[in-house]
Every structure is written in structure tokens, then in C-alpha cells.
XYZ file of C-alpha atoms in Angstrom:
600
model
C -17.374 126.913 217.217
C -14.985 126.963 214.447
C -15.473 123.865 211.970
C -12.782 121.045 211.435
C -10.716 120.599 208.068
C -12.367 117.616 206.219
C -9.871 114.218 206.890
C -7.090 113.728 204.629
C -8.248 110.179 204.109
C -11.495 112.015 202.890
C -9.900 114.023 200.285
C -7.401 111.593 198.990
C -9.842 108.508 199.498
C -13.566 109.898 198.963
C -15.589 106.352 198.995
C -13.358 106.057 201.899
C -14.931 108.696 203.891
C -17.540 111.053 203.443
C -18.867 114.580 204.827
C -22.448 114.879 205.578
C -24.228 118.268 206.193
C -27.610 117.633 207.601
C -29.900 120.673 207.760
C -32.960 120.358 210.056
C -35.124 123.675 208.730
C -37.857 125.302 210.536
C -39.701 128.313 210.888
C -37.828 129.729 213.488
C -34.360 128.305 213.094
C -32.403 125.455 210.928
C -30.387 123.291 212.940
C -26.560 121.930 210.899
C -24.825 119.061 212.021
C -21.838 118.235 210.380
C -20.678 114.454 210.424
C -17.657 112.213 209.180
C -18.029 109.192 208.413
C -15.696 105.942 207.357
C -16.149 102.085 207.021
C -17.297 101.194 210.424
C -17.284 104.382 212.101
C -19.576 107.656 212.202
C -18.827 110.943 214.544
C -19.889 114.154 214.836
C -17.781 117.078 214.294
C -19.817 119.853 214.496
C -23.263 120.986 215.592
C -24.807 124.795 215.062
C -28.333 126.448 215.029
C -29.286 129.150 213.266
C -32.055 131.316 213.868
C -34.219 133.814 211.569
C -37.837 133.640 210.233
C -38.283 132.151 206.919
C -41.322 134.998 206.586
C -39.161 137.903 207.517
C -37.303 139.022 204.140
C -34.216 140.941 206.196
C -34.157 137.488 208.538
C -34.048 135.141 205.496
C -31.575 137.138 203.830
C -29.034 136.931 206.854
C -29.692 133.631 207.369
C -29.021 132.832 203.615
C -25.512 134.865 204.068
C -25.010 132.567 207.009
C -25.616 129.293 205.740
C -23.617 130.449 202.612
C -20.193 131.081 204.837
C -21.020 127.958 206.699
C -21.043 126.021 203.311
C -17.567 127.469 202.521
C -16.377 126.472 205.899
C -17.578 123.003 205.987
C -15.255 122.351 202.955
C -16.471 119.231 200.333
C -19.452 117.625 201.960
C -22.823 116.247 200.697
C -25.783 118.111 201.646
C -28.887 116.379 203.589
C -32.225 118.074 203.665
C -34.768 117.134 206.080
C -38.693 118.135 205.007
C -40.743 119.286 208.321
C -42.945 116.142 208.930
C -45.752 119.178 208.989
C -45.636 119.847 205.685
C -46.159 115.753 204.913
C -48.926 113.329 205.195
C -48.119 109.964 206.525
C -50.354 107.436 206.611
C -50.012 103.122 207.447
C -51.387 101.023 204.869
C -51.902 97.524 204.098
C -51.901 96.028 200.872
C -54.635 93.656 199.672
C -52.673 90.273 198.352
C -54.168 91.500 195.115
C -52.019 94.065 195.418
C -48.767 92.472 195.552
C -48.190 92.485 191.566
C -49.299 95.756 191.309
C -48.151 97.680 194.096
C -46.534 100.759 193.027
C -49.844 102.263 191.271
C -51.728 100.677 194.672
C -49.538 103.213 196.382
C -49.791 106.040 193.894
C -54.128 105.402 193.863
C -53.515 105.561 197.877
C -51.270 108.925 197.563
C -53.552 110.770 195.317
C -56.613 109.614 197.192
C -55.063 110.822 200.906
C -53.825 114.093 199.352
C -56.511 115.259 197.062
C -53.626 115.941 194.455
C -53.198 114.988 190.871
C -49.816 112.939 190.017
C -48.153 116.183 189.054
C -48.738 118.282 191.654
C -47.904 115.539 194.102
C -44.477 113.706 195.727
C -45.067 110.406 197.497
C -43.076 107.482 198.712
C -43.190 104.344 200.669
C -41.381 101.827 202.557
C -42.340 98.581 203.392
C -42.211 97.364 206.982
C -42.238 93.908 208.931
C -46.100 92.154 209.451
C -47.417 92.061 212.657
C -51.057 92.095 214.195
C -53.540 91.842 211.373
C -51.626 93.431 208.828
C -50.159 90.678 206.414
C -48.082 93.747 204.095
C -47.590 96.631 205.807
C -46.393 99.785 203.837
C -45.623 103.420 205.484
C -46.779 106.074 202.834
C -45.306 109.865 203.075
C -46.128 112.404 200.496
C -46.298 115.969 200.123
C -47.258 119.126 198.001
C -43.777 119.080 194.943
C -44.146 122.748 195.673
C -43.078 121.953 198.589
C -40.079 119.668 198.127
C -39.157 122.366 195.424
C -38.872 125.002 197.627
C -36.999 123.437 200.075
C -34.589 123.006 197.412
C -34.709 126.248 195.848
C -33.633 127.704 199.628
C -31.290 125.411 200.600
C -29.514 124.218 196.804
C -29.203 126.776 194.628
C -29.199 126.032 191.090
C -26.131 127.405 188.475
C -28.439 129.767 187.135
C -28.781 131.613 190.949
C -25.435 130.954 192.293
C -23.473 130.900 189.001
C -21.818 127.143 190.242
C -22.361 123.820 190.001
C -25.288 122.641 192.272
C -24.357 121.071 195.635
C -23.796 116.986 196.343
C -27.717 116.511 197.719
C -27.466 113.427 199.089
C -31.277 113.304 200.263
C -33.837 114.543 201.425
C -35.771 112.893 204.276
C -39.496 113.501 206.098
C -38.472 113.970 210.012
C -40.280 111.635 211.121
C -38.708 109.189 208.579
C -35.422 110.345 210.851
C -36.840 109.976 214.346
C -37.885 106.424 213.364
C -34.263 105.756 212.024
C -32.479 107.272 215.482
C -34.958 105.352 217.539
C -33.597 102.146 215.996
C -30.158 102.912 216.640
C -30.039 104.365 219.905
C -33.519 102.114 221.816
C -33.670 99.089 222.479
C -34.936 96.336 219.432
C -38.319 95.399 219.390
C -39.304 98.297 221.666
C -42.258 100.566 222.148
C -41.027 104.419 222.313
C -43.104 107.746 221.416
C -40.453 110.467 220.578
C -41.460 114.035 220.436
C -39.486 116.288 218.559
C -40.087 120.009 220.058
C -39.712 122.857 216.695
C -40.357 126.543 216.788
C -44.055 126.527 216.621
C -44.921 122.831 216.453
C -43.901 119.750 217.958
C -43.579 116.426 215.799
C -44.789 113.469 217.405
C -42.975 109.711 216.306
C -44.803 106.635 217.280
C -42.301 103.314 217.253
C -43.936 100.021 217.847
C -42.650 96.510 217.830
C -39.256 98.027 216.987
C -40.284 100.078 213.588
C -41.842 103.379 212.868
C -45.631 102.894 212.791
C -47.219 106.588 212.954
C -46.352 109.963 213.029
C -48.675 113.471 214.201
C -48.482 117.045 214.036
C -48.914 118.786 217.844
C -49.528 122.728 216.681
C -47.822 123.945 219.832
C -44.100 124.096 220.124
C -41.124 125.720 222.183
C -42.656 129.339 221.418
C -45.554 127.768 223.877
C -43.882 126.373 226.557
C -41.395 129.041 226.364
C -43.923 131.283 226.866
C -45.519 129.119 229.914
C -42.226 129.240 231.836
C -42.355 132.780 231.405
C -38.502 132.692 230.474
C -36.355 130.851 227.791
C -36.029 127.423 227.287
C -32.669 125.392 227.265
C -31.251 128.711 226.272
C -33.180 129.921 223.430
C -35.206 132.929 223.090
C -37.903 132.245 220.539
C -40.776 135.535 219.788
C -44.105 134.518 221.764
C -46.411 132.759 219.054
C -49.683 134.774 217.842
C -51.386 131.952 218.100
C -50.834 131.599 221.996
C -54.402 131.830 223.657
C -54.457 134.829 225.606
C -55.449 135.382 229.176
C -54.019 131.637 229.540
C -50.145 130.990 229.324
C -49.681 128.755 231.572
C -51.937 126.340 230.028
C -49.828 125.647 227.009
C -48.189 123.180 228.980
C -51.508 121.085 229.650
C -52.281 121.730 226.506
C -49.197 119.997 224.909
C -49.553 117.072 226.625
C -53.170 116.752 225.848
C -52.338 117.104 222.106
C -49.406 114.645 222.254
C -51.967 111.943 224.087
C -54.555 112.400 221.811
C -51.929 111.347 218.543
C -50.897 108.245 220.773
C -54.664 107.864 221.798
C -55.930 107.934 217.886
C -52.973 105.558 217.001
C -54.035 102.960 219.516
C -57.940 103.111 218.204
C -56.702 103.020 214.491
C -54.595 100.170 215.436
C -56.143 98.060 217.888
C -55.120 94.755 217.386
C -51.656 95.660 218.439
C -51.837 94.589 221.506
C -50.805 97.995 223.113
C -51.704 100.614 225.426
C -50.316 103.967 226.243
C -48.396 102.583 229.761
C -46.146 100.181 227.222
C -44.913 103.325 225.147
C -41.896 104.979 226.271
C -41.521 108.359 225.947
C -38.523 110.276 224.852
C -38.345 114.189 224.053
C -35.911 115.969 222.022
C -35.262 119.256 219.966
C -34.275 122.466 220.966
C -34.721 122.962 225.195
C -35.725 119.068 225.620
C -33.030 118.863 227.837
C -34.113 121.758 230.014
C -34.648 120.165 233.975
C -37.853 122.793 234.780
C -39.263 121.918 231.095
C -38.914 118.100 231.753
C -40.657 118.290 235.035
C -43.239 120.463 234.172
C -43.853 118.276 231.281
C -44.245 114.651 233.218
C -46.406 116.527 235.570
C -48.858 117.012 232.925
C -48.524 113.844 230.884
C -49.434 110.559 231.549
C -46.136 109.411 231.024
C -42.363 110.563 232.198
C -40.055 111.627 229.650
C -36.880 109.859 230.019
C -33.251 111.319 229.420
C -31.152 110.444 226.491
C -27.749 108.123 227.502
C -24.342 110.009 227.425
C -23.562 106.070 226.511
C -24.438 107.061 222.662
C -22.434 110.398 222.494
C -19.219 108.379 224.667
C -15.663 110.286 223.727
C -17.294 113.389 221.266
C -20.217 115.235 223.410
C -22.597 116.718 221.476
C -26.515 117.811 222.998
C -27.873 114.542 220.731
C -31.013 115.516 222.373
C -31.296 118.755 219.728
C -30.114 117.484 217.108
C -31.714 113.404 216.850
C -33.413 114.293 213.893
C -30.924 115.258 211.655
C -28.431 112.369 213.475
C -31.538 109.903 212.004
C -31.243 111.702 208.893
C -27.604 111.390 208.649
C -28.026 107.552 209.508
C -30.367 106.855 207.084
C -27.727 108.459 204.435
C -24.852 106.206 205.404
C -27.270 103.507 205.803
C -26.323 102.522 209.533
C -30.299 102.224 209.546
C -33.389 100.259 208.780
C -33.478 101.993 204.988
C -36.579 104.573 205.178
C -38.385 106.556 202.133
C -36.971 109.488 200.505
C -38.003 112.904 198.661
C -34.638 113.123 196.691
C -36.144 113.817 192.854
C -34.683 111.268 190.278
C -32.397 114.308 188.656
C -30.936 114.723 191.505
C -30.809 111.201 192.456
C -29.269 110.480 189.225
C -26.544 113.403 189.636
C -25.599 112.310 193.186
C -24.922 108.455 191.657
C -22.885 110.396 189.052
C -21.023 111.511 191.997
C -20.386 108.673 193.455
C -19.090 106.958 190.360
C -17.042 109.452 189.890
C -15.474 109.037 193.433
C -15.149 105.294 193.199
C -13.619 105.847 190.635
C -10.634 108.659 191.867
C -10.850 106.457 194.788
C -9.290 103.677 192.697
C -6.737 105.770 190.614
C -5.977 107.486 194.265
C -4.985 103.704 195.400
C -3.484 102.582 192.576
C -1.132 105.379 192.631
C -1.028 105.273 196.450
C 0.505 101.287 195.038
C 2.623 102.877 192.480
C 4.323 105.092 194.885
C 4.539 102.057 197.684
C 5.855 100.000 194.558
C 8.465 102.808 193.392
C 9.660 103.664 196.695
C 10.478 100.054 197.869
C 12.195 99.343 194.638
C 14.369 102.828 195.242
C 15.057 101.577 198.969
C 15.920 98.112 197.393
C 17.971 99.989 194.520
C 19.657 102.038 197.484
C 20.267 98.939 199.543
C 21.650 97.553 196.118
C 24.133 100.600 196.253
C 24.841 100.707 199.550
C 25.968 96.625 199.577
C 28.305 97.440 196.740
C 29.534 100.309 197.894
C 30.258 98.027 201.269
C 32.035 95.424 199.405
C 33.836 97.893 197.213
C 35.519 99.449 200.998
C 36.058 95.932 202.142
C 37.758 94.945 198.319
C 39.879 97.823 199.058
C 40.544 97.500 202.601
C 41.356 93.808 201.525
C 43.602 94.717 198.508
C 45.418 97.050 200.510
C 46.156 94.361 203.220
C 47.314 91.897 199.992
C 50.102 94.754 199.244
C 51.102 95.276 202.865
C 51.323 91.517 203.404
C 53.584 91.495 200.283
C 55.702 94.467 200.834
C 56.540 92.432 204.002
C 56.686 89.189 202.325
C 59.548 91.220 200.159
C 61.413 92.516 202.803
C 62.125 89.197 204.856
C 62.922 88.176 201.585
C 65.399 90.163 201.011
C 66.874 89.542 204.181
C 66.862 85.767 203.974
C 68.536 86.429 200.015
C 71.149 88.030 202.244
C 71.247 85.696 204.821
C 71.226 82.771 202.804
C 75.237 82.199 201.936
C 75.405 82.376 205.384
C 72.990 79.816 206.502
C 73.878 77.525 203.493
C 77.896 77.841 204.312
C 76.759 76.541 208.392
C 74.442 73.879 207.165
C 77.383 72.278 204.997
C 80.057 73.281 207.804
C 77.855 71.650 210.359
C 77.007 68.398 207.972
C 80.532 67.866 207.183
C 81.366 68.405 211.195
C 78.989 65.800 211.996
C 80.131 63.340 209.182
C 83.616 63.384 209.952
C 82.564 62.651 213.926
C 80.595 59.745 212.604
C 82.884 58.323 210.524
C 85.367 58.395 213.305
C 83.587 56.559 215.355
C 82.769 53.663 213.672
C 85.246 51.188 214.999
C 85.601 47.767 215.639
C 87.973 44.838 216.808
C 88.517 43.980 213.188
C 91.462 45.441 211.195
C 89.919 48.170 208.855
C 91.137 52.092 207.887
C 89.785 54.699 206.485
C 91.670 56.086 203.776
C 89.306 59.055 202.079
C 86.869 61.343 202.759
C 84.922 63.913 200.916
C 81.598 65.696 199.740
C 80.345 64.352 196.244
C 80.497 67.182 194.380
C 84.675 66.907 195.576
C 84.906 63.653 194.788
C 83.398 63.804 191.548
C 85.316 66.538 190.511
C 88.618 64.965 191.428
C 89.909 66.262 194.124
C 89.218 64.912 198.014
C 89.691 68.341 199.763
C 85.768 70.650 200.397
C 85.920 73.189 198.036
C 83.197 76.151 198.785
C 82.117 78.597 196.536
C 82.111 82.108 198.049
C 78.960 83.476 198.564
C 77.384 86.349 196.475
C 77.479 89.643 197.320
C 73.954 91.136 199.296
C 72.131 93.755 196.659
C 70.863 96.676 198.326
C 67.838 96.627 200.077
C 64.440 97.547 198.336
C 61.233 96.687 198.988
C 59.037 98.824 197.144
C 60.850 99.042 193.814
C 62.835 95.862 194.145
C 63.459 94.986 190.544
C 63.267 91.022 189.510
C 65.242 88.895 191.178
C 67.853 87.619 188.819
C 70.377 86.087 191.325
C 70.543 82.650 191.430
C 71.272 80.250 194.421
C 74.500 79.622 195.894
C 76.014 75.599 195.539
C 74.339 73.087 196.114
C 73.975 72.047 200.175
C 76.199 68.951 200.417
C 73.647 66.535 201.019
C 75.983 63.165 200.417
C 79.674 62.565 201.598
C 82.059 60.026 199.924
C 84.133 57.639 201.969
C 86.633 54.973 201.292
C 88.077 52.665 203.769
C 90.609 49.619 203.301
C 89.878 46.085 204.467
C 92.714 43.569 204.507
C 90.543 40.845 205.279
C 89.192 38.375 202.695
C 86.023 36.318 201.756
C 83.032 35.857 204.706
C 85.005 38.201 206.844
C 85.343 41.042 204.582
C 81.880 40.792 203.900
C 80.955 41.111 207.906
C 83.339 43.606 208.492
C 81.762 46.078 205.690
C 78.553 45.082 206.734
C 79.156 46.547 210.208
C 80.564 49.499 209.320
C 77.611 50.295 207.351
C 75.508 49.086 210.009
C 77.288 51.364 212.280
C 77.035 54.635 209.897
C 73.089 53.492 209.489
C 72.544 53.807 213.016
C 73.707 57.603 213.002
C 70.440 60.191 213.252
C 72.435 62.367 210.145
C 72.384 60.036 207.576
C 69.255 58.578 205.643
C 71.152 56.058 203.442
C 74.396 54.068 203.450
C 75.139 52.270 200.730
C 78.311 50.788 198.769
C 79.382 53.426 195.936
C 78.387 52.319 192.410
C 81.499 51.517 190.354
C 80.346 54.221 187.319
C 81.163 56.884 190.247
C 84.360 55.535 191.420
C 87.477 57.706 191.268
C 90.901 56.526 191.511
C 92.167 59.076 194.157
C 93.665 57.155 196.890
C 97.069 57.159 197.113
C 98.228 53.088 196.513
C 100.781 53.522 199.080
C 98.471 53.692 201.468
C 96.119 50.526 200.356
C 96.024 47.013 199.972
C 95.530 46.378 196.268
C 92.105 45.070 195.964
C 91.083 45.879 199.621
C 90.024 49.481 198.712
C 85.593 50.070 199.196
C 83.759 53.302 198.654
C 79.983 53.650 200.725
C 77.979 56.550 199.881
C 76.762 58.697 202.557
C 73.098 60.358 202.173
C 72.408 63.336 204.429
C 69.155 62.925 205.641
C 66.523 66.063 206.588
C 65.136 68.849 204.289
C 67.381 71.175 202.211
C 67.752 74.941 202.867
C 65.077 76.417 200.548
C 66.531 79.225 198.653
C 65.239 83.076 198.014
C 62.603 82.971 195.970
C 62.616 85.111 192.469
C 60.037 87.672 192.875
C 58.179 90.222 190.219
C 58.193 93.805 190.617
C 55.602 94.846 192.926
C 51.751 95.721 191.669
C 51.262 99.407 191.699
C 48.154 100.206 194.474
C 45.325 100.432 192.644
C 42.690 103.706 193.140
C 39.241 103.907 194.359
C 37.166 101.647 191.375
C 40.602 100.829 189.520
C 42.029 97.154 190.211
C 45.866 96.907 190.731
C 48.365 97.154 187.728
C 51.638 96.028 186.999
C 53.862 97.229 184.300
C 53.610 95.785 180.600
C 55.436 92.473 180.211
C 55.062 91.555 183.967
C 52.399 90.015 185.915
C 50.976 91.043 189.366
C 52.653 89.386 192.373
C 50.795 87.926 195.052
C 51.964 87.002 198.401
């Protein structure tokens, strides 16, 4: 079973995530189980046994070269030892209120006392728990030999003077049945009464949980290497050496004889403890270790205990299967790490406390720098997609400035042409306007009549009558240029005369006084009325010419009215600048020096 690549989160993040490696050591075998954990979440990745005997120096040395390549394989990871509850004393105390100032050297008195030990040779530790029955300050005591914490150490965390490397993250190291008390709160109910057995090579490890904490622990000296041997076969599919110790003559009765040790630690509890209300019936019973899930073991077992051993739920193992029956007591130690557990005592020695804290500093602190570079990435990349979104906008409006210039100089290339063509046109157009004026002027002079005696006796355009002579006198038009649109140079041409906007007329009235007056006023009434004139009015005397014939007046009966065209002129061509050159990609549009840019 090959072992996973430690999470990327893990490596870039470490207080993010973290890799435990939990070793469960025995005589027989040492059980790994390798687990990930983040905020809020825990899984195992990886679960292995290896076997050897610790006493056999060819067994220990391939199990050493074993471990080592499992080490390498596991990748950065903090190491979790678990001490064999055997090779601890446990014991439940409860402090005197006396005691309450003092307590640490109350416990240390206690330690020395249960052990026989002097300070130096010994390692203790305690935890407190919750009061209930008689006891008002209830503390659970572990200690053990320092020889043998040390060489649990020495075997499993090889110093740089062995292995020529810094020493290994140890996380902790934790009794087992410190561990089987921390599983049974996670995985059984709260407040519940449970007795867990933990079956080893040549020992089983008995766990006593009352009221919901960890009240007792015991030492059975027959373990898997018995009832393996009982069966007559191997157990959950291990093949462990038949123990020396097995009474001969008598296999089968290992299995009698198990139960009857694990009911005499439950039995001894209860008479230690009596005022807690309990009997052996109220104490669930739970097995695990190597072969506890074995069908023929189980049965055989609740034949000859007093109790039925109950399976573990798949619930707790739900999406990652893994035999959590095997391996509970390094899942309990691994719990107790990430604290997702009632805390527990632990064997870790201050140095190595100290250097794991180091560690962790130390990762708190990449952690930060990892995020705030993780920010100054986020930071510099949305400021380069802003910066590119920058570019790309410009560039945008730089295509549409272009697209849009390039319209402007189509639109007045056009604008040029027609008005070239209207330039040529426009002698034309200004010769019928005048022709079509004077047409309509002559028509409405001639009919104004009335009943009264009255003749007309001149008619012409101002500009003819001013100049002295009554005939319409048109000034040829100018010649077209030739037709350019592009390189059309200035305009220099100027407008042909004038549109003949007013006419002159003079008529002769014979009459005299009120009817003179009538009969002008009706003729000017009459020309009023006609849609091509806007005014009609008698001709100031300044402007008068004498150009009438006086043969064909009455002295003193000659009047001049002024005739005002009405309408809008003929606009002329317009005078336009040489065109703008086109301008390039990033260059704006030119014209040549001493001219300005036309625009439409």
C-alpha cells in the first residue's frame, strides 16, 4: 500500500495542515498510521503493521531498515510515539483539599511512593479529571521507568550523532491507555460506561471508561500469541510464534483464561471504587487490536466472558475505510495530538517539548510569509489584469479613434466632391433662379390692373437700374475647374452676381390728389398680394434714376415701387482647405504648414 504525497496546502501552509505518524510498538510488531489533518477535518491516509521481535538482533535490524524507508516515504510529518501501557503504572488518586496549593509535589510524593523510584530514575504525569462519587479532585497518575521512555526514543528517534541528521518532529509521546481513553470519547457515546481491550502480541491492555472519562487501566499477560494458539490457526490474518509462556498440555484454555483475567481488572476496579454506583452488567465492552475483528475470535470470546463484545460502527470510518478496530490506539493517540480530545498526560521530555514548540513557531511563522506572499501575488496579479484591462480599453478606443477618424475623411472627401459639383453647377442654378424671378415679376406686374387709368412705363432688376440702364444685364458664368477631390487645392473662386432679389418698376398715373393716392395704393396692394414678393414699397428718392423716356409720361405723374423678392438666396460653394493628410496608427492627422485641418 503505497503512501500518499503530503497535501500541497500542507507544504505551502504548514499550521494549515499537518502530518502525523503514530507508531503503536510492541514486542511482536509496531503498528503506523499515517494521518492528515486540517482546521476541522482529520482522515486517515494510510495504515501498515510491521512485524519483527524487538529481542531478535537480525529482526530488529530489518525492522529498523523498514521503518527507515517508511520515514522517507511518508514525506514531512511529525512523529507520535505511543509507550506500551505495560511498561507504565497508572494509578486514580484523590487529592486532600490540603493539597490543592501544593499539588504538583503531592503528585511527585504519590509517583515516587507507587514506583519505588527516586526523582531521577523516574517519569510521571497526571491529568486531572471531572468529580464524581466520593472523590472531590480526582487526578489520573501514569509514570514509568526514564529508561524506559529513553529507549523508546533511542529506537524510534534517532539522535544527529546516530543518524548524522537533525532529529525528527516528536510530537508526543502517549501511555496507550491514555489513547484508548481519548478514542473512547470520540467514537462512544458521552457519559458512558465502556471497558475496551486492546489485544498486543503477548499481552492484552485493558481500558476502563466510566461516567464518560478514563478511570483505570490493567495489564492481562495473555495476548493474540494465546488465543492464536487456542484456535489452533491465525487470527484476523496474522501469524504470531506460539508464546513460551503458554501452559502446556492446555491450549484451549487460554481463551477462559483471558476472560478470567480481563474480569478480574474490571472486578478489582469495582471493589477499589465502590461508591460508583456500578457493576460489571453497566460496562460495555469493546475489543480491538490486531484479529479483534476476527468472527470465530469474537464468538469464542463472548462465550467465555460475562459480557459480549460489540463491533465497532463503519459510521466512524464513513468515505476512507480503514480496520479502526487495529489501529484505535494510535487513532486516540493521534487525537490527543491534534487535540480533537479530552487533553490526556504525556511522556514527551521538556527538550523535546521545547524543540517541537520551536517547530511550530517556526511554521506559524512560514505560514504567515507563505500568505502574505500568497496576498502579494493575488495583489500583483489583479493589478496586472487591471493594468491589462487598462491596455486593452485604450487599445479599444485607439481602433474606434481610428475607425472614427477615418469615417471624418471619407465623410469629407464626399463633402468635397458634391462640392465641387454644386461649384459647377452653381452659374447654372443662379442664372434659373434670376431667369425664373424675373419671369414671375414681369407676370405679376402685368397683371395688376384696374378700372383706373394707370401705365407702366419701366421695368428692371436693381442692380440695372442703379447702374443706368433698364435692360437685365447677366454676367457670364465662370468657367468649371477640373475635378479633384483628394488634392483639390483652396478654393479661390469667388461667387457669381448677386441673385436679383429686388426688381424696379415705374408706372405713370394721370390722376391727381385722393385719387392718385388710391390708385397707387392698389397697385401696391395688388403686387403685395403676390406669393413672390416679401415687400412693396414706394422707391426712396436718393435711388431714383431719371431713365424714362418724357415722351412717354405725364410730367409729375411718374412713381417708382420697389419690389423685394421674398424666399432664401442660393447659398454659394463654399471655400474649402486642402484636405488633412490620413493620419497613421498613434499619429493624429496633419495638414501642411500654413493651413489648418478641414473638417466636414
Amino acid at each position: 500500500m503505497a503512501l500518499p504525497a503530503v497535501p500541497w496546502l500542507h507544504r505551502l501552509c504548514p499550521a494549515l495542515g499537518r502530518r502525523l505518524v503514530v507508531l503503536d510498538p510492541g514486542s511482536r510488531f509496531v503498528k503506523a498510521l499515517v494521518v492528515d489533518a486540517s482546521p476541522g477535518h482529520l482522515r486517515v491516509v494510510h495504515f501498515q503493521t510491521f512485524f519483527g521481535a524487538a529481542s531478535d538482533p537480525l529482526q530488529a535490524e530489518t525492522l529498523a531498515a523498514q521503518l527507515d524507508q517508511f520515514f522517507t516515504e511518508a514525506g514531512p510529518h511529525e512523529r507520535v510515539l505511543v509507550l506500551p501501557q505495560y511498561r507504565c503504572i497508572s494509578a486514580l488518586l484523590d487529592l486532600p483539599a490540603e493539597a490543592e496549593t501544593d499539588r504538583s509535589a503531592t503528585l511527585a510524593r504519590e509517583a515516587r511512593r507507587l514506583s519505588g523510584l527516586d526523582e531521577a530514575a523516574l517519569v510521571w504525569n497526571a491529568v486531572a479529571l471531572k468529580p464524581w462519587g466520593r472523590l472531590a479532585a480526582p487526578y489520573w497518575l501514569n509514570l514509568c521507568k526514564r529508561e524506559e521512555l529513553e529507549g523508546l526514543l533511542e529506537r524510534f528517534t534517532p539522535t544527529p550523532d546516530t543518524a548524522g541528521a537533525e532529529p525528527p518532529d516528536l510530537a508526543d509521546v502517549i501511555p496507550s491507555g491514555q489513547a484508548l481513553f481519548a478514542a473512547a470519547a470520540r467514537l462512544l457515546p458521552a457519559g458512558g460506561n465502556a471497558l475496551l481491550v486492546d489485544l498486543r502480541g503477548g499481552n492484552s491492555v485493558v481500558a476502563i471508561i466510566a461516567h464518560g472519562q478514563g478511570v483505570g487501566t490493567a495489564t492481562v499477560p495473555l495476548g493474540l500469541s494465546h488465543l492464536q494458539a487456542a484456535l489452533g490457526r491465525p487470527v484476523g490474518g496474522v501469524s504470531l510464534p506460539a508464546d513460551a509462556t503458554l501452559p502446556p498440555g492446555r491450549p484451549g484454555g487460554a481463551l477462559e483464561d483471558w476472560a478470567a483475567g480481563i474480569r478480574l481488572a474490571l472486578t478489582e476496579w469495582l471493589e477499589d471504587n465502590p461508591d460508583s454506583g456500578l457493576n460489571s452488567s453497566d460496562f460495555r465492552g469493546f475489543l480491538c487490536g490486531l484479529g479483534a475483528t476476527d468472527p470465530e475470535l469474537l464468538a469464542r470470546l463472548n462465550q467465555a466472558a460475562d459480557w459480549r463484545f460489540e463491533p465497532w460502527e463503519a459510521r466512524h470510518t464513513a468515505g476512507h475505510p480503514w480496520p479502526m478496530a487495529d489501529y484505535l490506539v494510535a487513532y486516540g493517540a493521534a487525537l490527543l495530538v491534534l487535540r480533537r480530545a479530552p487533553a490526556g498526560l504525556s511522556f514527551l521530555p521538556p527538550p523535546a517539548r521545547a524543540l517541537h514548540r520551536r517547530r511550530r513557531a517556526l511554521t506559524t511563522v512560514l505560514t504567515v510569509n507563505v500568505t502574505l506572499l500568497l496576498l502579494l501575488a493575488g495583489a500583483l496579479a489583479g493589478g496586472i489584469l487591471q493594468k491589462r484591462a487598462w491596455i486593452e480599453h485604450k487599445r479599444d478606443l485607439t481602433r474606434r479613434s481610428e475607425a472614427a477618424l477615418q469615417t471624418a475623411l471619407d465623410i469629407d472627401r464626399t463633402y468635397r466632391a458634391l462640392n465641387l459639383d454644386y461649384e459647377r453647377l452653381y452659374p447654372v442654378l443662379l442664372r434659373q433662379r434670376q431667369t425664373w424671378e424675373t419671369l414671375q415679376a414681369l407676370a405679376a406686374v402685368r397683371e395688376s390692373r384696374t378700372n383706373d387709368a394707370f401705365w407702366y412705363v419701366l421695368f428692371a432688376d436693381a442692380p440695372s437700374y442703379q447702374a443706368g440702364t433698364s435692360r437685365l444685364e447677366l454676367v457670364p458664368a465662370p468657367a468649371p475647374r477640373p475635378r479633384s477631390v483628394t488634392n483639390a487645392p483652396a478654393s479661390t473662386n469667388l461667387p457669381g452676381p448677386a441673385p436679383l432679389r429686388e426688381f424696379i418698376t415705374e408706372l405713370c398715373i394721370p390722376a391727381e390728389g385722393e385719387a392718385l393716392r388710391r390708385l397707387l395704393s392698389d397697385v401696391a396692394a395688388q403686387l403685395r398680394r403676390h406669393v413672390l414678393f416679401r415687400r412693396v414699397d414706394a422707391l426712396p428718392d436718393e435711388r431714383r434714376q431719371q431713365l424714362v423716356d418724357p415722351g412717354v409720361a405725364v410730367s409729375n405723374r411718374l412713381f417708382a415701387l420697389t419690389l423685394e423678392v421674398a424666399g432664401r438666396t442660393l447659398p454659394p460653394p463654399r471655400a474649402l482647405n486642402p484636405p488633412a493628410r490620413p493620419a497613421g496608427p498613434g499619429r493624429a492627422a496633419t495638414a501642411p504648414a500654413g493651413t489648418s485641418a478641414a473638417g466636414p
